[in-house]
mmCIF file of C-alpha atoms and ligand atoms in Angstrom:
data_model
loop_
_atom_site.group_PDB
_atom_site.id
_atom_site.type_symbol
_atom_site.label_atom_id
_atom_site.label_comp_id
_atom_site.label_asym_id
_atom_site.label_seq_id
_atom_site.Cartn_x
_atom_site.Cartn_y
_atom_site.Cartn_z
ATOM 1 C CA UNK A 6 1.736 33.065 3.724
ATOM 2 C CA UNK A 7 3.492 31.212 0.663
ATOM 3 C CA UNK A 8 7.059 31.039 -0.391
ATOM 4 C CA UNK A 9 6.690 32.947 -3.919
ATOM 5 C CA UNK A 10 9.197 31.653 -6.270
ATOM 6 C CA UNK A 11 9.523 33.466 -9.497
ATOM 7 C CA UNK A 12 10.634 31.142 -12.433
ATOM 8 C CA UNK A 13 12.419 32.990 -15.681
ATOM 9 C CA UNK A 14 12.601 30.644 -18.626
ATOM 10 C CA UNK A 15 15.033 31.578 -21.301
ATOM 11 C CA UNK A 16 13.542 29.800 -23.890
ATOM 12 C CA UNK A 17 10.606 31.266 -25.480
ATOM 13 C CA UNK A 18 9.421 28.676 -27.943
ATOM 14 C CA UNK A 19 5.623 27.332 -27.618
ATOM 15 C CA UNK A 20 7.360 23.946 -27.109
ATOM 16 C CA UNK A 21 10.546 24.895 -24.917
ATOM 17 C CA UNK A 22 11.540 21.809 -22.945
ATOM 18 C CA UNK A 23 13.202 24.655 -20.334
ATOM 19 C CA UNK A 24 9.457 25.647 -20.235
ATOM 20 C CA UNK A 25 7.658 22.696 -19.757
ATOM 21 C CA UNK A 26 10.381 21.727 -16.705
ATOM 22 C CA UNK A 27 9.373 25.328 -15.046
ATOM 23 C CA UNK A 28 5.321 24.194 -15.314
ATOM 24 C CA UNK A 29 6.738 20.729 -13.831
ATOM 25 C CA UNK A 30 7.950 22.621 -10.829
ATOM 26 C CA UNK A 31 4.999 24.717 -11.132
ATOM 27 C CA UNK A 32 3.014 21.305 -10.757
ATOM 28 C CA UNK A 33 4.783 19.606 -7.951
ATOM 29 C CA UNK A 34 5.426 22.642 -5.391
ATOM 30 C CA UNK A 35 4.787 21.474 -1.788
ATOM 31 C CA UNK A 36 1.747 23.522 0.175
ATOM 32 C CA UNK A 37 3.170 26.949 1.122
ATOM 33 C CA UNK A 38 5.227 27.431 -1.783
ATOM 34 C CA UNK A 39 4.266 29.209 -5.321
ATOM 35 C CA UNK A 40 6.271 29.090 -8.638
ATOM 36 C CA UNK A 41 4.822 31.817 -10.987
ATOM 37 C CA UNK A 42 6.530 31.159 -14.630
ATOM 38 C CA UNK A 43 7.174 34.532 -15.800
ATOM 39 C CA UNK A 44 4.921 35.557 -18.486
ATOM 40 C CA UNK A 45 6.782 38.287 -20.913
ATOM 41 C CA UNK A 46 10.193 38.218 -21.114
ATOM 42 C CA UNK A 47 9.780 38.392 -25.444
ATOM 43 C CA UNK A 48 8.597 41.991 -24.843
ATOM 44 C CA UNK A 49 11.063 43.342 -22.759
ATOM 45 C CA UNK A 50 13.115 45.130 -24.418
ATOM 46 C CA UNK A 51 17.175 44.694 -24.433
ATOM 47 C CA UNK A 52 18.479 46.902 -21.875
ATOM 48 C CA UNK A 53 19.636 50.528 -22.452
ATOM 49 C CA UNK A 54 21.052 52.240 -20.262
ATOM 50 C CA UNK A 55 19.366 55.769 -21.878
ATOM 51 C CA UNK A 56 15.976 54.291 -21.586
ATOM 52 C CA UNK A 57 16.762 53.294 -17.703
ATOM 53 C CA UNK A 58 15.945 56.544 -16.017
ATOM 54 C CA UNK A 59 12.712 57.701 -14.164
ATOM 55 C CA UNK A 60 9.822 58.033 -16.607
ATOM 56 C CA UNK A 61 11.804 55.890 -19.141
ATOM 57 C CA UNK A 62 11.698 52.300 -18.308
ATOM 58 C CA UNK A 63 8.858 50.270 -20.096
ATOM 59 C CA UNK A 64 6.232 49.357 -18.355
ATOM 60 C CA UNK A 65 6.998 45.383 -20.008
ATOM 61 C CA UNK A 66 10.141 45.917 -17.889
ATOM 62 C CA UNK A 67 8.856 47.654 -14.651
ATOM 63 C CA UNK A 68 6.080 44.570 -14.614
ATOM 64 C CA UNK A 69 9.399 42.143 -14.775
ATOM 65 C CA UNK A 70 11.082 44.303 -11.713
ATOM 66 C CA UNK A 71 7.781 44.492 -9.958
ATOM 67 C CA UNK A 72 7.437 40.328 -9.633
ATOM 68 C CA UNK A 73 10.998 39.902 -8.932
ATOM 69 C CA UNK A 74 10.668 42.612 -6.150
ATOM 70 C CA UNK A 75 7.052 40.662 -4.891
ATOM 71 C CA UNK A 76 9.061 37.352 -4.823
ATOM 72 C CA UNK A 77 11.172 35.207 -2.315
ATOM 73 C CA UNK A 78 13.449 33.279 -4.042
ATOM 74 C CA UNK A 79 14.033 32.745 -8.100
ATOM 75 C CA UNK A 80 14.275 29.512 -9.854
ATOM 76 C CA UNK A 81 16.567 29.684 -13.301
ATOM 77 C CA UNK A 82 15.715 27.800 -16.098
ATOM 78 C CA UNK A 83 18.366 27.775 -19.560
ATOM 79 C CA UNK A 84 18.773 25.881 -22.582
ATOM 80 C CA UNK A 85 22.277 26.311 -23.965
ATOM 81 C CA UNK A 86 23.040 28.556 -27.303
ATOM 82 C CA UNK A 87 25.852 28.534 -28.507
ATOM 83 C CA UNK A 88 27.843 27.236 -25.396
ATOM 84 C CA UNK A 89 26.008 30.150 -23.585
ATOM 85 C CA UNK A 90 23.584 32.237 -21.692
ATOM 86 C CA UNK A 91 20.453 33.003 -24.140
ATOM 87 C CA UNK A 92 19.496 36.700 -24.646
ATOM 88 C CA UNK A 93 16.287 36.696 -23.246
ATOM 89 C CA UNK A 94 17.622 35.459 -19.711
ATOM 90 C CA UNK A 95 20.114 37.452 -20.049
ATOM 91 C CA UNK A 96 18.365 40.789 -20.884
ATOM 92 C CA UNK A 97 15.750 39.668 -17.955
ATOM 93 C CA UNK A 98 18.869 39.361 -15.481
ATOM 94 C CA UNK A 99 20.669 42.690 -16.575
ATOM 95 C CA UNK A 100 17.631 44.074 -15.826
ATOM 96 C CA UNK A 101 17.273 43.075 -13.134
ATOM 97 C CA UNK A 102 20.802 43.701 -11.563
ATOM 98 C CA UNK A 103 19.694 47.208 -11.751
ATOM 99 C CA UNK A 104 19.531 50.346 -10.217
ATOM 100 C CA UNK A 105 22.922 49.051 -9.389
ATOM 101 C CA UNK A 106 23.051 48.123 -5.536
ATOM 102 C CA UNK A 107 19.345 47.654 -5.388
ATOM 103 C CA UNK A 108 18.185 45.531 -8.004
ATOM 104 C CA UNK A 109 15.225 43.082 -7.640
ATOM 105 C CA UNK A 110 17.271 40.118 -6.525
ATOM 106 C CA UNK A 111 18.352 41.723 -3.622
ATOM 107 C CA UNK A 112 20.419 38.996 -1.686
ATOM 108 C CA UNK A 113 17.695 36.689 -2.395
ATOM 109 C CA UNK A 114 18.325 32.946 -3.284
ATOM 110 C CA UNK A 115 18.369 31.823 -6.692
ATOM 111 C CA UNK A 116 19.172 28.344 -8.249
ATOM 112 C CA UNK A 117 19.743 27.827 -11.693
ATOM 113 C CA UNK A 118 18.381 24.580 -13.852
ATOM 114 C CA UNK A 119 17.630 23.344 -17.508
ATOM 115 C CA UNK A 120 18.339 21.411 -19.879
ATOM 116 C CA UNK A 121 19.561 21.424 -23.225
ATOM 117 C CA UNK A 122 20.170 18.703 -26.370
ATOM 118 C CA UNK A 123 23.791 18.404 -26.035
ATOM 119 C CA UNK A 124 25.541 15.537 -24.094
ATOM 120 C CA UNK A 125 26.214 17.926 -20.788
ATOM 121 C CA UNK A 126 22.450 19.513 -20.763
ATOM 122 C CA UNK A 127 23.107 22.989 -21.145
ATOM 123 C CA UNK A 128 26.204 23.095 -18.475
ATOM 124 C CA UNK A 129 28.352 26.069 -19.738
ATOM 125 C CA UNK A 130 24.756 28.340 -19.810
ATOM 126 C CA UNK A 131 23.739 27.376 -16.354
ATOM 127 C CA UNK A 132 27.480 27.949 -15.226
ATOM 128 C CA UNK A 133 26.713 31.452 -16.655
ATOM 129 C CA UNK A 134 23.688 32.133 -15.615
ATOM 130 C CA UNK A 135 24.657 31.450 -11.726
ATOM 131 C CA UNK A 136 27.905 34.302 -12.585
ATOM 132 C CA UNK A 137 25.402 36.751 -14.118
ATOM 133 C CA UNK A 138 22.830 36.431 -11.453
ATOM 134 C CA UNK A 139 25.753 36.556 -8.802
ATOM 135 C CA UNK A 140 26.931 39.569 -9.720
ATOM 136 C CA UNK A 141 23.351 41.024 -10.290
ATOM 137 C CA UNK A 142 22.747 40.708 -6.512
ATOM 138 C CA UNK A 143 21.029 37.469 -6.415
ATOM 139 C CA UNK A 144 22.573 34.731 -3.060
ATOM 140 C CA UNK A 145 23.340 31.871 -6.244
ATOM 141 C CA UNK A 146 23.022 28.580 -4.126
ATOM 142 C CA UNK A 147 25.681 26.938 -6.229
ATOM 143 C CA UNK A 148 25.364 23.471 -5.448
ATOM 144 C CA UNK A 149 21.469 23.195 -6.535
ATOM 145 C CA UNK A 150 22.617 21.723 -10.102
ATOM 146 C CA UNK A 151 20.696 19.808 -12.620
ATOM 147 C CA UNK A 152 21.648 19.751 -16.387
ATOM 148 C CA UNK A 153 19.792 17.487 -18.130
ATOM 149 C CA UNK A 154 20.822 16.372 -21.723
ATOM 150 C CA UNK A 155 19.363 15.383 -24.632
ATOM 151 C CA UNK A 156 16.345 17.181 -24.319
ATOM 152 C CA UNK A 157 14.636 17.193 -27.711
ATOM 153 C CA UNK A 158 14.727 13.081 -27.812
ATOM 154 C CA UNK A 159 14.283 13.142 -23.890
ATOM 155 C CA UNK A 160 11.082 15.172 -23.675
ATOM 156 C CA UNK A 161 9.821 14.337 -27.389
ATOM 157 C CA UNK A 162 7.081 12.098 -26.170
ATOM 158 C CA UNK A 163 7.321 12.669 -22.357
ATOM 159 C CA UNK A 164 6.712 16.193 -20.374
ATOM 160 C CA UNK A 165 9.279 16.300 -17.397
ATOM 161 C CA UNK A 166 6.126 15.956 -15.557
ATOM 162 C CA UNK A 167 5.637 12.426 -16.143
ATOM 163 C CA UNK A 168 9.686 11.564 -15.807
ATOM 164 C CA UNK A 169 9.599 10.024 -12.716
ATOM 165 C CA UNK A 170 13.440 10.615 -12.620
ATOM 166 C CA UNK A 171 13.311 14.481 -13.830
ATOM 167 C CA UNK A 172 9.861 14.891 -11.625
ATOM 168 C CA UNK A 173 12.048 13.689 -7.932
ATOM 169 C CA UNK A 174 15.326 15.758 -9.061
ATOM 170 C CA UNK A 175 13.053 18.711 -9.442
ATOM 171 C CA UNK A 176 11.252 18.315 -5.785
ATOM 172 C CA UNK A 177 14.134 18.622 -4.787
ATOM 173 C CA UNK A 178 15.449 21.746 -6.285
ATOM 174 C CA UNK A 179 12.384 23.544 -5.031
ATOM 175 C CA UNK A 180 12.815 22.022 -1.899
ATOM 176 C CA UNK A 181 16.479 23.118 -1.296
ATOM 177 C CA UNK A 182 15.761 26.438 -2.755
ATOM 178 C CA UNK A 183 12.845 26.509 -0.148
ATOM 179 C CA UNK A 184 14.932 25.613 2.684
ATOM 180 C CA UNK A 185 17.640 28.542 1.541
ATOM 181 C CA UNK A 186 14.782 31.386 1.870
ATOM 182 C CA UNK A 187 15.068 32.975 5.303
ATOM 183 C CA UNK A 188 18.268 31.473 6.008
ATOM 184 C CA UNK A 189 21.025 33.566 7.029
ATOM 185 C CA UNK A 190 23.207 35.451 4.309
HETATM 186 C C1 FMN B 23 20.799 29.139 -31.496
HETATM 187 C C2 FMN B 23 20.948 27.791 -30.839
HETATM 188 C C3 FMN B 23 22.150 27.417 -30.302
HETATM 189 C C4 FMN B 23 22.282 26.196 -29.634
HETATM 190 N N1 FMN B 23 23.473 25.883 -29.020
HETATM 191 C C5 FMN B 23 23.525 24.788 -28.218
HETATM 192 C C6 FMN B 23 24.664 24.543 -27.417
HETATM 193 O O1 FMN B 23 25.656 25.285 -27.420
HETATM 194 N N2 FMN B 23 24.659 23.463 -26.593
HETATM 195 C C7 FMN B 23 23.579 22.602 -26.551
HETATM 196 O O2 FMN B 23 23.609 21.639 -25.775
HETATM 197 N N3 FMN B 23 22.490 22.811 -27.317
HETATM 198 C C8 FMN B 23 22.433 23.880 -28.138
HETATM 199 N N4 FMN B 23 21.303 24.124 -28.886
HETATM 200 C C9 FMN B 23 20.188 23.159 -28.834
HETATM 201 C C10 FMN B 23 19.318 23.422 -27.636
HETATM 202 O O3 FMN B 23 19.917 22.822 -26.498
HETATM 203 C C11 FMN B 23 17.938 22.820 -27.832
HETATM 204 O O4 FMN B 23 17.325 23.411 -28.954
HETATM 205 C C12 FMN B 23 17.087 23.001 -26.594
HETATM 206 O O5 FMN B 23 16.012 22.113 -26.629
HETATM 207 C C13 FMN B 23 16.559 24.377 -26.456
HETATM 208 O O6 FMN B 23 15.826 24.510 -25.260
HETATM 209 P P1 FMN B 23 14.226 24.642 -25.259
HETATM 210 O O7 FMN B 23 13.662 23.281 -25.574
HETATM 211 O O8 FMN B 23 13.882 25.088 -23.902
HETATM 212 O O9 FMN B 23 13.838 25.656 -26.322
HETATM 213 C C14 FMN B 23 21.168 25.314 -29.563
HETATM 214 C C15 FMN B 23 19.943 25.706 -30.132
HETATM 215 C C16 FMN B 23 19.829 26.925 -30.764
HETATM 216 C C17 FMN B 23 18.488 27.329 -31.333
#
């Protein structure tokens, strides 16, 4: 049976460089491991606490718990706004993190990527993204790392796909992540 790796992209432009790097892991996967890229995120809604109770949650939101709860391990992927975290990944983590002590990421591993146009790729948002999804439950394995910068004149003409550079930093992610599912806690 596969590895299933769920991918959460917190971008959601047609032409998100953060999304075209989750299809380029997508693409290169080894055989017995599967990166789905989430599908949804836009239409779940921000979290509320109110609307969190049984009978309440929307189903856009129950579908996000239900692959997180189906998958292995989770692969991150953030641009930067405004020296942060954007809302979508952030709303997808938050929920996520709950019911509190049982949340979909569950001790799982979970490495956090992207890029971003600024000279340190997205840094600060990544950094944030690995607290977030920390304290949401997730096992962060904090020294898979890979910021890449200038993304808008990087990936104008070129998919990460066919950057031979981006395409071997990204095998490796997924094959570090790989090697972290199953290990001990
Ligand atoms: C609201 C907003 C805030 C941004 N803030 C930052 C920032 O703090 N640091 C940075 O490097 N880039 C920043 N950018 C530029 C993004 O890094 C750039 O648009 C990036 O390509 C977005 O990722 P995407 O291609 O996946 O959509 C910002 C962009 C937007 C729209």
């Amino acid at each position: 049976m596969s590895v299933r790796i769920l991918a959460l992209v917190g971008s959601l432009r047609a032409g998100s460089h953060n999304r075209q790097l989750a299809e380029a892991a997508v693409k290169l996967a080894p055989a017995g491991v599967e990166i789905e890229l989430y599908e949804g995120l836009a239409e779940v809604p921000f979290y509320n606490e109110d609307i969190d109770v049984e009978g309440g949650v929307p189903a856009t939101a129950v579908k996000l718990r239900e692959a997180a709860a189906a998958a292995d391990a989770f692969l991150l992927f953030s641009p930067e706004y405004n020296g942060t975290i954007p809302a979508v990944l952030k709303n997808a983590i938050d929920w996520l993190s709950r019911p509190y002590g049982s949340g979909a990421f569950g001790g799982k591993p979970v490495a956090v990527v992207g890029t971003a146009f600024g000279q340190y790729g997205g840094v600060w948002a990544q950094d944030e993204a690995r607290k977030a999804v920390g304290i949401a439950g997730g096992k962060v394995i904090e020294d898979i790392k890979l910021s890449i910068p200038g993304s808008l004149t990087r990936f104008a003409e070129t998919h990460p796909s066919d950057d031979a550079e981006v395409a071997a930093q990204l095998t490796d992610v997924v094959a570090r992540l790989h090697s972290n599912v199953g290990a001990a806690v």
